[in-house]
Amino acid sequence: MGEPRWPGEREAAVWQAYLAVQRELHSALERQLVRDSGLSNADYSLLVPLSEAADGVVRSRELGVQVGWERSRLSHQIGRMEKRGLVVREECAEDARGSMVRLTPTGRAAIEAAAPGHVEAVRRYLFDGLSAEEVDVLDRVFHRVLGRIADDA
């Protein structure tokens, strides 16, 4: 490997702005969710794919892949959500080693109550300040970066 390709002044400023946006957007959305629904970003992250799944059931391993979490983090979060009655774990009929995560009626009610405010916060903090062209640019940029990461995986 050769010399590092240090970022120029503009690239460094863009990188720092990206880090700040990521941090501040995550924090603002967390505050909104907790304030308005009592859910955390982690709760919401798992409730969304469960609420969109057939019968509200997803294999634990698949759920982890969907949200990009390691097995340990997923297991701890599911445990916290089970204690609050949002989800239950079930044995997997096809594989005794696997488990399924099922959205409970309480969990469905929680995500349905939280979603409108969360979507409005995303719109307010991100999309309302951008033109349609800027949204198109972000779409292209984000997908290009994700593609480069996937190419290296």
mmCIF file of C-alpha atoms in Angstrom:
data_model
loop_
_atom_site.group_PDB
_atom_site.id
_atom_site.type_symbol
_atom_site.label_atom_id
_atom_site.label_comp_id
_atom_site.label_asym_id
_atom_site.label_seq_id
_atom_site.Cartn_x
_atom_site.Cartn_y
_atom_site.Cartn_z
ATOM 1 C CA MET A 1 0.000 0.000 0.000
ATOM 2 C CA GLY A 2 1.301 3.433 -0.925
ATOM 3 C CA GLU A 3 1.065 6.771 0.769
ATOM 4 C CA PRO A 4 -2.337 7.630 2.253
ATOM 5 C CA ARG A 5 -4.477 9.841 0.051
ATOM 6 C CA TRP A 6 -5.291 12.471 2.674
ATOM 7 C CA PRO A 7 -8.460 14.433 2.009
ATOM 8 C CA GLY A 8 -8.156 17.957 0.729
ATOM 9 C CA GLU A 9 -9.691 20.852 2.617
ATOM 10 C CA ARG A 10 -13.035 20.584 0.795
ATOM 11 C CA GLU A 11 -13.222 16.789 1.182
ATOM 12 C CA ALA A 12 -12.380 17.061 4.889
ATOM 13 C CA ALA A 13 -15.117 19.678 5.361
ATOM 14 C CA VAL A 14 -17.662 17.507 3.517
ATOM 15 C CA TRP A 15 -16.663 14.475 5.590
ATOM 16 C CA GLN A 16 -17.052 16.419 8.845
ATOM 17 C CA ALA A 17 -20.431 17.770 7.705
ATOM 18 C CA TYR A 18 -21.568 14.236 6.829
ATOM 19 C CA LEU A 19 -20.525 12.979 10.281
ATOM 20 C CA ALA A 20 -22.372 15.865 11.952
ATOM 21 C CA VAL A 21 -25.525 15.280 9.873
ATOM 22 C CA GLN A 22 -25.443 11.563 10.654
ATOM 23 C CA ARG A 23 -24.979 12.196 14.397
ATOM 24 C CA GLU A 24 -27.473 15.053 14.719
ATOM 25 C CA LEU A 25 -30.168 13.462 12.531
ATOM 26 C CA HIS A 26 -29.927 10.210 14.496
ATOM 27 C CA SER A 27 -30.173 12.133 17.793
ATOM 28 C CA ALA A 28 -33.102 14.283 16.639
ATOM 29 C CA LEU A 29 -35.028 11.244 15.419
ATOM 30 C CA GLU A 30 -34.277 9.371 18.650
ATOM 31 C CA ARG A 31 -35.561 12.305 20.731
ATOM 32 C CA GLN A 32 -38.728 12.535 18.633
ATOM 33 C CA LEU A 33 -39.459 8.807 18.893
ATOM 34 C CA VAL A 34 -38.876 8.632 22.644
ATOM 35 C CA ARG A 35 -40.834 11.820 23.320
ATOM 36 C CA ASP A 36 -43.818 10.961 21.143
ATOM 37 C CA SER A 37 -44.034 7.173 21.412
ATOM 38 C CA GLY A 38 -41.656 5.862 24.069
ATOM 39 C CA LEU A 39 -39.822 3.848 21.395
ATOM 40 C CA SER A 40 -36.107 4.026 20.723
ATOM 41 C CA ASN A 41 -34.519 4.077 17.265
ATOM 42 C CA ALA A 42 -33.508 0.459 17.952
ATOM 43 C CA ASP A 43 -37.113 -0.501 18.754
ATOM 44 C CA TYR A 44 -38.348 1.256 15.641
ATOM 45 C CA SER A 45 -35.646 -0.330 13.471
ATOM 46 C CA LEU A 46 -36.914 -3.807 14.369
ATOM 47 C CA LEU A 47 -40.615 -3.013 14.456
ATOM 48 C CA VAL A 48 -40.641 -1.715 10.868
ATOM 49 C CA PRO A 49 -39.549 -4.954 9.126
ATOM 50 C CA LEU A 50 -41.681 -7.015 11.495
ATOM 51 C CA SER A 51 -44.745 -4.888 10.740
ATOM 52 C CA GLU A 52 -44.111 -5.241 6.999
ATOM 53 C CA ALA A 53 -43.596 -9.031 7.110
ATOM 54 C CA ALA A 54 -46.296 -11.561 6.375
ATOM 55 C CA ASP A 55 -48.027 -12.384 9.662
ATOM 56 C CA GLY A 56 -45.541 -10.087 11.471
ATOM 57 C CA VAL A 57 -42.959 -12.884 11.703
ATOM 58 C CA VAL A 58 -39.315 -12.797 10.605
ATOM 59 C CA ARG A 59 -36.537 -15.296 11.195
ATOM 60 C CA SER A 60 -34.117 -13.808 13.721
ATOM 61 C CA ARG A 61 -31.094 -14.183 11.452
ATOM 62 C CA GLU A 62 -32.919 -12.482 8.562
ATOM 63 C CA LEU A 63 -34.045 -9.652 10.839
ATOM 64 C CA GLY A 64 -30.424 -9.063 11.836
ATOM 65 C CA VAL A 65 -29.390 -8.899 8.185
ATOM 66 C CA GLN A 66 -32.213 -6.480 7.364
ATOM 67 C CA VAL A 67 -31.150 -4.023 10.058
ATOM 68 C CA GLY A 68 -27.398 -4.679 9.752
ATOM 69 C CA TRP A 69 -26.866 -5.824 13.338
ATOM 70 C CA GLU A 70 -24.669 -8.505 14.843
ATOM 71 C CA ARG A 71 -26.418 -11.456 16.503
ATOM 72 C CA SER A 72 -25.545 -10.298 20.036
ATOM 73 C CA ARG A 73 -26.968 -6.797 19.615
ATOM 74 C CA LEU A 74 -30.097 -8.215 18.006
ATOM 75 C CA SER A 75 -30.599 -10.752 20.773
ATOM 76 C CA HIS A 76 -30.245 -8.128 23.530
ATOM 77 C CA GLN A 77 -32.628 -5.730 21.791
ATOM 78 C CA ILE A 78 -35.223 -8.439 21.193
ATOM 79 C CA GLY A 79 -34.952 -9.384 24.868
ATOM 80 C CA ARG A 80 -35.653 -5.783 25.914
ATOM 81 C CA MET A 81 -38.593 -5.612 23.539
ATOM 82 C CA GLU A 82 -39.970 -8.952 24.781
ATOM 83 C CA LYS A 83 -40.033 -7.597 28.349
ATOM 84 C CA ARG A 84 -42.190 -4.704 27.104
ATOM 85 C CA GLY A 85 -44.514 -7.029 25.187
ATOM 86 C CA LEU A 86 -43.597 -5.678 21.730
ATOM 87 C CA VAL A 87 -42.321 -8.991 20.310
ATOM 88 C CA VAL A 88 -42.045 -12.664 21.202
ATOM 89 C CA ARG A 89 -39.497 -15.261 20.148
ATOM 90 C CA GLU A 90 -40.683 -18.567 18.762
ATOM 91 C CA GLU A 91 -38.947 -21.737 17.678
ATOM 92 C CA CYS A 92 -38.288 -22.097 13.979
ATOM 93 C CA ALA A 93 -40.277 -24.999 12.510
ATOM 94 C CA GLU A 94 -37.708 -25.645 9.744
ATOM 95 C CA ASP A 95 -34.560 -25.397 11.866
ATOM 96 C CA ALA A 96 -34.433 -26.181 15.586
ATOM 97 C CA ARG A 97 -31.324 -23.978 15.940
ATOM 98 C CA GLY A 98 -33.067 -20.916 14.529
ATOM 99 C CA SER A 99 -35.692 -18.704 16.067
ATOM 100 C CA MET A 100 -38.456 -16.522 14.766
ATOM 101 C CA VAL A 101 -39.419 -13.067 16.020
ATOM 102 C CA ARG A 102 -43.122 -12.256 16.064
ATOM 103 C CA LEU A 103 -44.675 -8.835 16.376
ATOM 104 C CA THR A 104 -47.299 -8.801 19.127
ATOM 105 C CA PRO A 105 -50.535 -6.797 18.992
ATOM 106 C CA THR A 106 -48.873 -4.382 21.444
ATOM 107 C CA GLY A 107 -45.890 -4.071 19.098
ATOM 108 C CA ARG A 108 -48.134 -3.475 16.090
ATOM 109 C CA ALA A 109 -50.049 -0.785 17.968
ATOM 110 C CA ALA A 110 -46.745 0.834 18.995
ATOM 111 C CA ILE A 111 -45.340 1.003 15.458
ATOM 112 C CA GLU A 112 -48.636 2.200 14.016
ATOM 113 C CA ALA A 113 -48.798 4.977 16.612
ATOM 114 C CA ALA A 114 -45.119 5.954 16.185
ATOM 115 C CA ALA A 115 -44.823 5.864 12.388
ATOM 116 C CA PRO A 116 -46.729 9.055 11.461
ATOM 117 C CA GLY A 117 -44.680 11.260 13.799
ATOM 118 C CA HIS A 118 -41.427 9.594 12.815
ATOM 119 C CA VAL A 119 -42.117 9.988 9.097
ATOM 120 C CA GLU A 120 -43.012 13.644 9.668
ATOM 121 C CA ALA A 121 -39.742 14.191 11.571
ATOM 122 C CA VAL A 122 -37.723 12.599 8.743
ATOM 123 C CA ARG A 123 -39.531 14.816 6.271
ATOM 124 C CA ARG A 124 -39.011 17.957 8.391
ATOM 125 C CA TYR A 125 -35.327 17.370 9.139
ATOM 126 C CA LEU A 126 -34.239 15.975 5.781
ATOM 127 C CA PHE A 127 -36.544 16.297 2.797
ATOM 128 C CA ASP A 128 -38.393 19.580 3.401
ATOM 129 C CA GLY A 129 -35.135 21.539 3.141
ATOM 130 C CA LEU A 130 -34.171 20.008 -0.208
ATOM 131 C CA SER A 131 -35.325 20.530 -3.770
ATOM 132 C CA ALA A 132 -36.421 17.565 -5.884
ATOM 133 C CA GLU A 133 -33.107 17.814 -7.747
ATOM 134 C CA GLU A 134 -31.138 17.687 -4.499
ATOM 135 C CA VAL A 135 -33.057 14.590 -3.407
ATOM 136 C CA ASP A 136 -32.177 13.012 -6.764
ATOM 137 C CA VAL A 137 -28.496 13.854 -6.199
ATOM 138 C CA LEU A 138 -28.546 12.328 -2.698
ATOM 139 C CA ASP A 139 -30.226 9.220 -4.097
ATOM 140 C CA ARG A 140 -27.500 8.788 -6.707
ATOM 141 C CA VAL A 141 -24.686 9.539 -4.254
ATOM 142 C CA PHE A 142 -25.952 7.223 -1.520
ATOM 143 C CA HIS A 143 -26.507 4.357 -3.936
ATOM 144 C CA ARG A 144 -23.094 4.840 -5.537
ATOM 145 C CA VAL A 145 -21.379 4.780 -2.121
ATOM 146 C CA LEU A 146 -23.374 1.702 -1.074
ATOM 147 C CA GLY A 147 -22.395 -0.003 -4.315
ATOM 148 C CA ARG A 148 -18.697 0.673 -3.727
ATOM 149 C CA ILE A 149 -18.981 -0.740 -0.204
ATOM 150 C CA ALA A 150 -20.795 -3.826 -1.503
ATOM 151 C CA ASP A 151 -18.099 -4.302 -4.156
ATOM 152 C CA ASP A 152 -15.455 -4.496 -1.405
ATOM 153 C CA ALA A 153 -17.487 -6.803 0.881
#
